[in-house]
XYZ file of C-alpha atoms in Angstrom:
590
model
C 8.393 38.764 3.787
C 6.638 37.034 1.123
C 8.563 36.799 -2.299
C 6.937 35.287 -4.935
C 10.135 34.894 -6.814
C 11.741 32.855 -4.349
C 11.987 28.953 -5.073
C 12.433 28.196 -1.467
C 12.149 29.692 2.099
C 14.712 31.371 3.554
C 15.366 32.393 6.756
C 18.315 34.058 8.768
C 20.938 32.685 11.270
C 18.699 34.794 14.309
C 15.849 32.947 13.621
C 17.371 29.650 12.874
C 18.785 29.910 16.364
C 15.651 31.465 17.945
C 13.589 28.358 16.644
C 15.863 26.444 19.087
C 18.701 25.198 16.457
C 17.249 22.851 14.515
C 18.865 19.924 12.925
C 20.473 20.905 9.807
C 20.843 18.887 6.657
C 22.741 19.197 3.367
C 21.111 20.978 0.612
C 20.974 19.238 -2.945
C 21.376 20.836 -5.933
C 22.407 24.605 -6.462
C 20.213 27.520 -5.933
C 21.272 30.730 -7.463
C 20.371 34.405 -7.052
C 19.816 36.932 -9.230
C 22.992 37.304 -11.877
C 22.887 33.759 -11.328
C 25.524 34.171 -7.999
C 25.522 30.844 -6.035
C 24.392 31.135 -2.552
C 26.036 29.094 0.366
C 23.253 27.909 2.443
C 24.462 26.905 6.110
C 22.073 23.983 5.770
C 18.325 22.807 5.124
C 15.818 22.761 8.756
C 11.919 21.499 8.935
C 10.185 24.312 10.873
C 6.289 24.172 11.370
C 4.494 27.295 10.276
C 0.828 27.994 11.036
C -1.194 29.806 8.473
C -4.992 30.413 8.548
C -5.643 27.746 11.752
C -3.221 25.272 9.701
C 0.236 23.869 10.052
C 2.358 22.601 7.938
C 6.462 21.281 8.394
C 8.316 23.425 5.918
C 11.872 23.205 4.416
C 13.658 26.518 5.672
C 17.058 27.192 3.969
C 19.440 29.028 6.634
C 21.359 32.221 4.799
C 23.717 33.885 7.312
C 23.838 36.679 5.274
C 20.520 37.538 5.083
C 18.371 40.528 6.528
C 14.876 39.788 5.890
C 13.216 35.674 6.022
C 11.819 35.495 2.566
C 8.594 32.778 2.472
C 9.082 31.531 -1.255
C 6.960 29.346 -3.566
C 7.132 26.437 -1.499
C 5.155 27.572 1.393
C 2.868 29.165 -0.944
C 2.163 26.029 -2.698
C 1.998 24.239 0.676
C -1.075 26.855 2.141
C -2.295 27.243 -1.373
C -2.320 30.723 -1.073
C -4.353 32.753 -3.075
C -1.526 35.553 -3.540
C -3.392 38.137 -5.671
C -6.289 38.681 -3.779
C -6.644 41.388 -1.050
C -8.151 41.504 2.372
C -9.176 43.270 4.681
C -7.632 41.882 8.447
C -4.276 41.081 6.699
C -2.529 39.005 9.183
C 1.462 38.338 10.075
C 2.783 34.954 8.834
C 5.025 33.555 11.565
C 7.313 30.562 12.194
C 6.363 28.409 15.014
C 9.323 27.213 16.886
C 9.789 23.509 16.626
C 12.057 23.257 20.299
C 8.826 21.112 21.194
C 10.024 18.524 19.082
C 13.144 18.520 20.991
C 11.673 18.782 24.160
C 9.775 15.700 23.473
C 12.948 13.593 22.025
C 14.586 14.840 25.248
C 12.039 13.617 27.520
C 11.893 10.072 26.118
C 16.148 10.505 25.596
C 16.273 6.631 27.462
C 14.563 5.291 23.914
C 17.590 6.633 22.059
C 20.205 5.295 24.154
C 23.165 3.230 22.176
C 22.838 -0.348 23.984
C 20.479 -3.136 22.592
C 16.827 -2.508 25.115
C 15.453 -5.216 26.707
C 11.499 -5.545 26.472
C 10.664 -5.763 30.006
C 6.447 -6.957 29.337
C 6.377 -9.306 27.507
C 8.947 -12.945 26.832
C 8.655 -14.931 23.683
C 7.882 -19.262 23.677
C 8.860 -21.505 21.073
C 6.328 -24.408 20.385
C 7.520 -27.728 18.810
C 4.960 -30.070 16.998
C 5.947 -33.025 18.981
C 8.589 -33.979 21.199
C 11.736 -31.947 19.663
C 14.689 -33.982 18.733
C 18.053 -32.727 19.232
C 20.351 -31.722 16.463
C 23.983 -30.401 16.830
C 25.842 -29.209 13.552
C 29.121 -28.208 13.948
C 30.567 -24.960 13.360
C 31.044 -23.384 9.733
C 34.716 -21.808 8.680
C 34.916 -17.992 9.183
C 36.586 -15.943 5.880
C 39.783 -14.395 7.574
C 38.775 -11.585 6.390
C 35.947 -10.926 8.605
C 37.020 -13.154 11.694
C 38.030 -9.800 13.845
C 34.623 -8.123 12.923
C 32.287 -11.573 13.834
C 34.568 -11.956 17.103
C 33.887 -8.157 17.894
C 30.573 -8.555 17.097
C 30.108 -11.881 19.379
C 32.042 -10.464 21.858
C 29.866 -7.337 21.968
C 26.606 -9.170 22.429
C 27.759 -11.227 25.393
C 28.954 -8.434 26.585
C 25.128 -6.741 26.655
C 23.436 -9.832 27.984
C 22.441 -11.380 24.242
C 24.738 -14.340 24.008
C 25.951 -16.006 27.043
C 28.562 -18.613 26.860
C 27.644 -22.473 27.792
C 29.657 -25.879 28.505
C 27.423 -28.061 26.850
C 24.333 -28.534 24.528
C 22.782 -30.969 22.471
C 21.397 -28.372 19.942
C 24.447 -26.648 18.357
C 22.715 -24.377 15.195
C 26.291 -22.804 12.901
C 27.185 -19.480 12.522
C 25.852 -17.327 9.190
C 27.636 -14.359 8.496
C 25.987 -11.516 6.735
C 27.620 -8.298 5.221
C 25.994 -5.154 5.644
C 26.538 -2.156 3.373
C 28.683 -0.158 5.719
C 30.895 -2.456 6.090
C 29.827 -4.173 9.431
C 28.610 -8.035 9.706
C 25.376 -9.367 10.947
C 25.448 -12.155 13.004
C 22.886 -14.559 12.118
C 22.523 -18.495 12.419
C 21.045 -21.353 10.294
C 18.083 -22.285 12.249
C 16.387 -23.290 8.844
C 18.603 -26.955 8.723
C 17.937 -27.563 13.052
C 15.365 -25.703 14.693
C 12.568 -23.955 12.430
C 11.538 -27.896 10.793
C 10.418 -28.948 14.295
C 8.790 -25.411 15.437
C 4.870 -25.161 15.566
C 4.720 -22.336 13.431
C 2.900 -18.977 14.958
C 0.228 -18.022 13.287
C -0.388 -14.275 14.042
C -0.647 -12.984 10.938
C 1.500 -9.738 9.433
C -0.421 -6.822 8.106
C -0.772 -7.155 4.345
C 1.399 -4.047 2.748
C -2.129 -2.461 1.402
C -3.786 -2.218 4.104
C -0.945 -0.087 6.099
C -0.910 1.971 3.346
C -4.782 2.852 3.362
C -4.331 3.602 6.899
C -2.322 6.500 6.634
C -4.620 8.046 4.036
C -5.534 11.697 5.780
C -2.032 12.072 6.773
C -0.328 15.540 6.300
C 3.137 14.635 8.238
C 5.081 11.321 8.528
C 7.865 10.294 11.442
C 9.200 6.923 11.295
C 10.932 5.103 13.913
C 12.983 2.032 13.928
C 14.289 -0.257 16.234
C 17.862 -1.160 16.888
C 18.134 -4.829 16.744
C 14.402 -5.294 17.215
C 14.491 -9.591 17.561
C 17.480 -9.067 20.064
C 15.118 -7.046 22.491
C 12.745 -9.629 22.997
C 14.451 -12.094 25.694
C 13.091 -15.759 25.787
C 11.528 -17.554 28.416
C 14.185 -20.046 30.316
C 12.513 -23.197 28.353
C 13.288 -21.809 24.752
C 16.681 -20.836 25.585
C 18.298 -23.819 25.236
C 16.936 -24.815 21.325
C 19.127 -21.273 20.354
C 22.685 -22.656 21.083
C 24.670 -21.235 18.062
C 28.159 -23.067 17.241
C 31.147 -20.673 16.805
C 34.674 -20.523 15.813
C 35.315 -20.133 19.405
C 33.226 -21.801 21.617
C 29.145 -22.648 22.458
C 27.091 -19.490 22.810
C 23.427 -19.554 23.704
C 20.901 -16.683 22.631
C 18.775 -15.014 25.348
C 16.814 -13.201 22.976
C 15.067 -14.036 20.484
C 17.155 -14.429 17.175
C 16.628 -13.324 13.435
C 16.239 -16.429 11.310
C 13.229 -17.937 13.892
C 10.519 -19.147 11.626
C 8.489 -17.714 14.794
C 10.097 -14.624 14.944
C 8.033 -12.121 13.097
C 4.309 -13.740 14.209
C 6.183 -13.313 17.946
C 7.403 -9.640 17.740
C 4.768 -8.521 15.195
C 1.757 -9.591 18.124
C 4.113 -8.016 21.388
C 4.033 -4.308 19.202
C 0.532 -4.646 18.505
C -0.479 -5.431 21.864
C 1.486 -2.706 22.956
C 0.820 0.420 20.627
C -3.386 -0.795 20.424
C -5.439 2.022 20.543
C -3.429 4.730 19.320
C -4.803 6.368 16.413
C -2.525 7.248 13.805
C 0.346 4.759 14.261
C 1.267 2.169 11.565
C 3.454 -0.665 12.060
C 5.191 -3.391 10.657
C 7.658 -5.180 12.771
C 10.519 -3.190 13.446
C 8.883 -0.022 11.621
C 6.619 2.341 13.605
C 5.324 5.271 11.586
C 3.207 7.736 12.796
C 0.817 10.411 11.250
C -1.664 13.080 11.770
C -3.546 15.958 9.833
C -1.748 18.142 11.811
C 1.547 19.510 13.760
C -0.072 19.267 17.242
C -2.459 15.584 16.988
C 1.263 14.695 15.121
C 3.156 15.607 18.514
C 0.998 13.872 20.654
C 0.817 10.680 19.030
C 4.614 10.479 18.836
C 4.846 11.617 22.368
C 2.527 8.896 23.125
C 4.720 6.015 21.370
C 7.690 7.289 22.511
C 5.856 6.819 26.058
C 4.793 3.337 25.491
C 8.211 2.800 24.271
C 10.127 3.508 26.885
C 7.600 1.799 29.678
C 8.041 -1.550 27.554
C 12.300 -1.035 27.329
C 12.692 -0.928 23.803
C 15.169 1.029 22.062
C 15.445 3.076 18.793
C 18.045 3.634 16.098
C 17.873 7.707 16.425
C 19.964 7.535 13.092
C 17.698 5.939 10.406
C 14.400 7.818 12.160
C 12.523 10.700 10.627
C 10.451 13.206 12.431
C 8.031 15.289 10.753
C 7.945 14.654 7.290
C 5.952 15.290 4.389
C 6.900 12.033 2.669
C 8.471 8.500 4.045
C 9.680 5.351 2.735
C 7.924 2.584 3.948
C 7.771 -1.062 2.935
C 9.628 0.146 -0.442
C 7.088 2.862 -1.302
C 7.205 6.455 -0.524
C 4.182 7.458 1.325
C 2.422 11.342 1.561
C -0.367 12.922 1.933
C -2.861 10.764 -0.074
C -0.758 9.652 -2.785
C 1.710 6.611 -2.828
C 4.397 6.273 -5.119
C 7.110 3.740 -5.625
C 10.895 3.926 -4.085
C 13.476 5.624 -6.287
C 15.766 4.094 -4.718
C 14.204 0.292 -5.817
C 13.556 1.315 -8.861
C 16.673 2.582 -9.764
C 18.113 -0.166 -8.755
C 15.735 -2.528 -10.611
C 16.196 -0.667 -14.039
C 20.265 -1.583 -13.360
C 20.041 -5.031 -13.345
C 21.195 -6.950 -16.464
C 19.353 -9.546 -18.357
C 18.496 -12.111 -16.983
C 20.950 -15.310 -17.660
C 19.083 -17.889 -15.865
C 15.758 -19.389 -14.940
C 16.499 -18.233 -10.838
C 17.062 -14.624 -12.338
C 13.824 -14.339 -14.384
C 12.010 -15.360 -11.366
C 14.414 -12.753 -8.767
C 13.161 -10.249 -11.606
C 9.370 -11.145 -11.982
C 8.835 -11.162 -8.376
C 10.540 -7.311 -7.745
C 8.430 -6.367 -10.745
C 5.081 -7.911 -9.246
C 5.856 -5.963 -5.931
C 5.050 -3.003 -8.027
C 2.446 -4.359 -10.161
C -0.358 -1.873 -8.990
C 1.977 0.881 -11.090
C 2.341 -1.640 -14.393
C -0.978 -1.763 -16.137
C -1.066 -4.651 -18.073
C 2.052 -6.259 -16.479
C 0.942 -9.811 -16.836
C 0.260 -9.640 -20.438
C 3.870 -8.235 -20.821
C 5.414 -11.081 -18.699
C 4.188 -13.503 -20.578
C 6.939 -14.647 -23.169
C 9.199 -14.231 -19.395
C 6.688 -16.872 -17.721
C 6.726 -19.243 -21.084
C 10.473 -19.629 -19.947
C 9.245 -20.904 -16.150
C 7.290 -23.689 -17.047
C 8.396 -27.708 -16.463
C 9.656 -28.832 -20.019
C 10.601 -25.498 -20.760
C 14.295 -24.950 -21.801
C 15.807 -21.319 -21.126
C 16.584 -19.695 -24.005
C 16.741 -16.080 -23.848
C 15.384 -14.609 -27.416
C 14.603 -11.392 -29.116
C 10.342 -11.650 -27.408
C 12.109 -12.246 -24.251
C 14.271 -9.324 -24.750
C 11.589 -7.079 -26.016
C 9.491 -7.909 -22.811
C 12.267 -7.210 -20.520
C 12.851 -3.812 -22.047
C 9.384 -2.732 -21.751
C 8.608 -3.976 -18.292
C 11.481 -1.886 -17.246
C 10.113 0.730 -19.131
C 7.043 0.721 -17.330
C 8.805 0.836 -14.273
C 10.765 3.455 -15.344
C 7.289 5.680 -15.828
C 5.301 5.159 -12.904
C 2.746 6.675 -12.121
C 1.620 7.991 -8.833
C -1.435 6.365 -7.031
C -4.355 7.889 -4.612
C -5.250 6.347 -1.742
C -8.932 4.827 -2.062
C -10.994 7.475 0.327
C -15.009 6.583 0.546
C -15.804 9.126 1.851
C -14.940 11.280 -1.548
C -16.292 8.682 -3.740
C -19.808 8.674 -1.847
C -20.113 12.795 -1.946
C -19.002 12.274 -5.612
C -21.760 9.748 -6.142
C -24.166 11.664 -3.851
C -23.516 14.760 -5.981
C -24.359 12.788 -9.256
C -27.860 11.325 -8.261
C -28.586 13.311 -5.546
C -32.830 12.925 -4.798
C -33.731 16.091 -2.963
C -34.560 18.277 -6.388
C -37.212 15.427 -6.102
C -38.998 16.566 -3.163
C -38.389 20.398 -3.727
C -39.823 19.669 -7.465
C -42.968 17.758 -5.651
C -43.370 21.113 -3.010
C -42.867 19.212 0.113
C -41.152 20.533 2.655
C -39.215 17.530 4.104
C -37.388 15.297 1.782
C -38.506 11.399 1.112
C -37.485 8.918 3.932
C -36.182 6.746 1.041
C -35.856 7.053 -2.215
C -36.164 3.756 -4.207
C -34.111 3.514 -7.657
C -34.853 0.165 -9.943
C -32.066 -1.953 -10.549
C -31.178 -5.156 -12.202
C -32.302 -8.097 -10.606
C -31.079 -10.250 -8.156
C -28.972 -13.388 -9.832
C -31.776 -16.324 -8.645
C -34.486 -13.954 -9.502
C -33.007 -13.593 -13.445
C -32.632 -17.614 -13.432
C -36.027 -17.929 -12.854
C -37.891 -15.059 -15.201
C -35.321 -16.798 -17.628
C -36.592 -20.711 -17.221
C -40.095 -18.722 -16.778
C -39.376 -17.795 -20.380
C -38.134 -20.583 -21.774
C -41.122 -23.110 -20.518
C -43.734 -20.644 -21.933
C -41.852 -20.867 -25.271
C -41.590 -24.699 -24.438
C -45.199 -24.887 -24.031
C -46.127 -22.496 -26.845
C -44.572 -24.505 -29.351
C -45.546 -28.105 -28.188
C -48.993 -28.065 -30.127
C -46.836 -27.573 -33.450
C -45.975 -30.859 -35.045
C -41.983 -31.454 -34.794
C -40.088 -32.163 -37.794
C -38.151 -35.522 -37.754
C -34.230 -35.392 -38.375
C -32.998 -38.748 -40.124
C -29.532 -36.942 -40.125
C -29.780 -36.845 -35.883
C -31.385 -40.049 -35.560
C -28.518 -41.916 -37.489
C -25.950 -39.765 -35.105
C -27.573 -41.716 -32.506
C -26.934 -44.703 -33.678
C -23.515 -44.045 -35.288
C -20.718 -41.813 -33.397
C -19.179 -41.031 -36.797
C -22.395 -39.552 -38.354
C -22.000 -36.385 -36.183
C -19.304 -34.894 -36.820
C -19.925 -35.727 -40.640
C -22.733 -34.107 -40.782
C -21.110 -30.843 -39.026
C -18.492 -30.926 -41.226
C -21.088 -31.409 -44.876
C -22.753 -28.074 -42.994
C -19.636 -26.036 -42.377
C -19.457 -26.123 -38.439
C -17.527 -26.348 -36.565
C -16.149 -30.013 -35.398
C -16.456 -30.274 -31.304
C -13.381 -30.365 -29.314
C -11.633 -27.763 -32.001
C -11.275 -24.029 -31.216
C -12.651 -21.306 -32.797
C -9.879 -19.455 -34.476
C -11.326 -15.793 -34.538
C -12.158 -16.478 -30.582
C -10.948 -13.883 -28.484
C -8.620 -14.654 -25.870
C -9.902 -14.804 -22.507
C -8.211 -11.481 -20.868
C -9.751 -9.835 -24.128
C -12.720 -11.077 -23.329
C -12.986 -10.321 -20.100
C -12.006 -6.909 -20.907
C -14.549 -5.995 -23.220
C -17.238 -7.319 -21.125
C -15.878 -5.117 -17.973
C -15.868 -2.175 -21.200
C -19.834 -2.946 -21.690
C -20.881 -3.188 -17.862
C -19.132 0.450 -17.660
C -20.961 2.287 -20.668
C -24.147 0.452 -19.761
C -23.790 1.362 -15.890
C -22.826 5.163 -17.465
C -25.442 5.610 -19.386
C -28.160 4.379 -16.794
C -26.768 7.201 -14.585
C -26.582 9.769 -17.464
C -30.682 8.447 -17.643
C -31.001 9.172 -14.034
C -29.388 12.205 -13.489
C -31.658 13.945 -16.769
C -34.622 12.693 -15.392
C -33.884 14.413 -11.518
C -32.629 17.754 -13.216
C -35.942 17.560 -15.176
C -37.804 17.097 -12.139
C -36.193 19.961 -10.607
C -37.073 22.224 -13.337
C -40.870 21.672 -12.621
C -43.087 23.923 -10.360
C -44.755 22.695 -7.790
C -48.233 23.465 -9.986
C -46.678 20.942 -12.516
C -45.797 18.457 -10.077
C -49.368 17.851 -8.862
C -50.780 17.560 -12.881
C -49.456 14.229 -12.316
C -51.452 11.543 -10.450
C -50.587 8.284 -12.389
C -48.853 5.506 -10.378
C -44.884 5.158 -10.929
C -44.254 2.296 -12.885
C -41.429 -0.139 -11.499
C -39.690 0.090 -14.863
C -38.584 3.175 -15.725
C -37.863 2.577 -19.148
C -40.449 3.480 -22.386
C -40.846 0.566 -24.919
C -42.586 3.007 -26.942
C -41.644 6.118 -29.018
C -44.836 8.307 -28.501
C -44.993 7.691 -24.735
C -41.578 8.935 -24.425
C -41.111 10.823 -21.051
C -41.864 14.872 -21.467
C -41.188 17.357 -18.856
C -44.911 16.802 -17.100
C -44.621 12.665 -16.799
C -40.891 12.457 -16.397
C -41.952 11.794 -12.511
C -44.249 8.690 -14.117
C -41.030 7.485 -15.853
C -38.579 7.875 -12.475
């Protein structure tokens, strides 16, 4: 039933169970009934409904003690609905079941397995500059309080194949420990002091952050995958093994993967997942993070169907935990992506807006460069970070002072009130721009049946063209003015003579000395500023000009159109006031 005074879709226990027993998740917040009586929601599912040929994933709250499925607000919003209106053929609104989701996880169930996959296509080569030179470090202290987890953790990886245990080495790279949120370590090494000076770096280059976002313009649902230990799944080829010996606590343990802290690393694994997802429409990725979209529920299936394929064949393996399936938003690359919008992370900018002042020169720099990830939401951010820079340059002392203060305070600000973008979409912009100067009232004004093969609009000049009408100008006026007698200057021909005489003589006139700035000059981002102001209103109002002269030309019979014989002038503008262009020569001015 569909209940306009419902905030959200509910549905009952029957047909949470029919739809195959969706995954449930917690809801947030409270919703209340009427008397303002809490209800106690079993949980929140993502069901796809069809509507009108179109299909959407919806939030469906699960009441057990419910009769009826109530469709609230929500899905109205979503089908934009048109509630009031009747018709004629009313149809029944139904849920699709989502079990093919599940079907298709099932299928691919190998991807999802718990153990670390092993790509099975593809081996990655480390290339040295020259002849490397061994270097063996020996191995760092381990806190006591973490020694059990690290020898766990070691212990676990030889135990899947990663690290395999050797006599001897001449490269010997020490342990880094890294703490991870829930309490686990990550076992890393520092390859930066031993191995990554001597690597020929790969040059494949990683997807710039914009342009993965412009590719999932269109997209009406988001599912995200992400792979366990995604380095680790990439073995090595038997000569790279040996440069990623890692010194322990314990004993010598050589990687047969690929490690994090490579310089290589992400060039490596970022070409083996392009080369193996190429061609699919639809699919975004970034390393470890595969997203995948589609304008609708079915193209949506397939695609992931198809990656989870791919997946599989190559014998990777995916964290089932940290994926999403069927979204209408994601968080990727610390934005949240939707359907043609793009917004920033709450979560990053939460934490950003936490963060103290800063106390030092590395913090003001930690700060400035979060802030300039975001700096597409900050208009004007550089001209607030400005008395923040003053304290980065050379001679530069840090002292933190009230402008400082004041600039930190309204960057966050801005932060705080972010806006949300659009993606750029040309295909809008050039109906929009079509629709504003469109030329076919032209032809239909002129009484021909076909429209014009082209339709030629004057514009300014090309840049060598203006150079030369210019110097054209200026050696007319050159030779104009060469059969007047020129005045002598004793004043200039003593400043030729005498350096000092110049600036004298500027100074006995009231200019301005050379070398010394002009104190009411603007500043350049001011001036740049107003010129990008007068390039808009002039651009504006030659369209406004256009678009008055075509809807004049449409308003003319065909009679009226063929009073007009005179050639079109190139120019279309009227130095004159009484040959301004009427309804009958408006063509002549066009």
């Amino acid at each position: 039933m569909l209940d306009t005074g419902a905030c959200v879709t509910i549905i009952t226990k029957d047909l949470w169970t029919e739809l195959g027993e969706p995954t449930l998740r917690p809801v947030h917040g409270q919703i209340v009934a009427f008397g303002n009586s809490q209800l106690a929601f079993l949980g929140v599912c993502k069901a796809n409904v069809t509507w009108n040929g179109e299909s959407n994933a919806v939030d469906m709250h699960v009441f057990d003690k419910c009769d009826d499925n109530l469709l609230g607000r929500d899905l109205i919003r979503t089908f934009k609905m048109n509630v009031g209106e009747l018709y004629d053929n009313p149809q029944r609104i139904c849920a699709v079941k989502s079990s093919d989701l599940e079907k298709i996880l099932a299928k691919y169930d190998d991807v999802f397995k718990p153990d670390i996959g092993k790509c099975v296509k593809a081996q990655a080569t480390l290339k040295f500059k020259g002849e490397p030179k061994p270097k063996f470090l020996k191995a760092r202290s381990v806190p006591y309080a973490v020694k059990a987890k690290v020898e766990a953790d070691l212990q676990g990886k030889i135990d899947e194949g990663i690290l395999k245990p050797v006599e001897y080495s001449e490269w010997a790279t020490p342990l880094v420990v890294v703490p991870k949120k829930d309490g686990k370590v990550r076992i890393c090494a520092g390859f930066k002091v031993t191995v990554n000076p001597q690597l020929e770096i790969d040059q494949y280059p990683l997807p710039r952050p914009e342009e993965l976002f412009q590719a999932s313009n269109g997209g009406k649902q988001f599912s995200k995958l992400d792979l366990k230990e995604a380095y680790l799944q990439l073995p090595l080829d038997e000569q790279s093994k040996k440069y990623m010996t890692i010194n322990t606590h314990k004993r010598l343990l050589q990687y047969q993967s690929i490690p994090f802290g490579v310089a290589s690393a992400p060039a490596i694994f970022q070409r083996v997942m392009e080369t193996m997802l190429q061609g699919l429409e639809g699919v975004i990725v970034y390393l470890d993070d595969i997203t995948i979209t589609a304008p609708n529920a079915e193209e949506h299936l397939q695609r992931l169907e198809e990656v989870l394929k791919r997946l599989q064949d190559y014998g990777f393996r995916v964290k089932k935990e940290k994926c999403e399936f069927l979204r209408d938003r994601v968080e990727f690359l610390g934005h949240t992506v939707c359907n043609k919008r793009i917004s920033t992370s709450p979560t990053k900018v939460e934490a950003m807006l936490k963060m103290p002042a800063p106390k030092d020169l590395k913090e003001v720099e930690s700060f400035l460069g979060m802030v300039q990830y975001y700096a597409k939401f900050i208009p004007q951010l550089a001209s607030m970070a400005v008395p923040l820079n003053a304290l980065r340059k050379k001679e530069a002392k840090f002292v933190w002072k009230k402008e400082q203060e004041d600039a930190f305070q309204q960057i966050r600000a801005k932060l705080a009130d972010t806006k949300t973008l659009t993606h750029y979409d040309p295909k809008e912009l050039g109906a929009s721009f079509v629709a504003t100067l469109s030329p076919l009232p032209v032809y239909l004004a002129n009484g021909s049946s076909s429209p014009p093969s082209s339709v030629n609009i004057p514009g300014p000049a090309p840049k060598r063209q203006r150079h030369q009408d210019r110097h054209h100008q200026e050696h007319s006026s050159n030779h104009h003015s060469s059969s007047t007698p020129r005045c002598s200057n004793s004043a200039a021909e003593t400043a030729g003579s005498s350096g000092s005489a110049a600036p004298a003589q500027r100074r006995q006139t009231g200019q301005r000395p050379r070398g010394q700035p002009r104190a009411d000059r603007p500043t350049r981002p001011a001036r740049l500023e107003r010129w990008i102001s007068g390039e808009m209103r002039r651009l504006f109002e030659e369209m406004r000009e256009m678009r008055t002269t075509v809807e004049a030309l449409a308003s003319r019979t065909p009679s009226e159109a063929g009073t007009s014989s005179a050639p079109k002038p190139a120019n279309p503008t009227v130095a004159d006031d009484a040959e301004k262009p009427t309804l009958h020569n408006s063509e002549k001015a066009l």
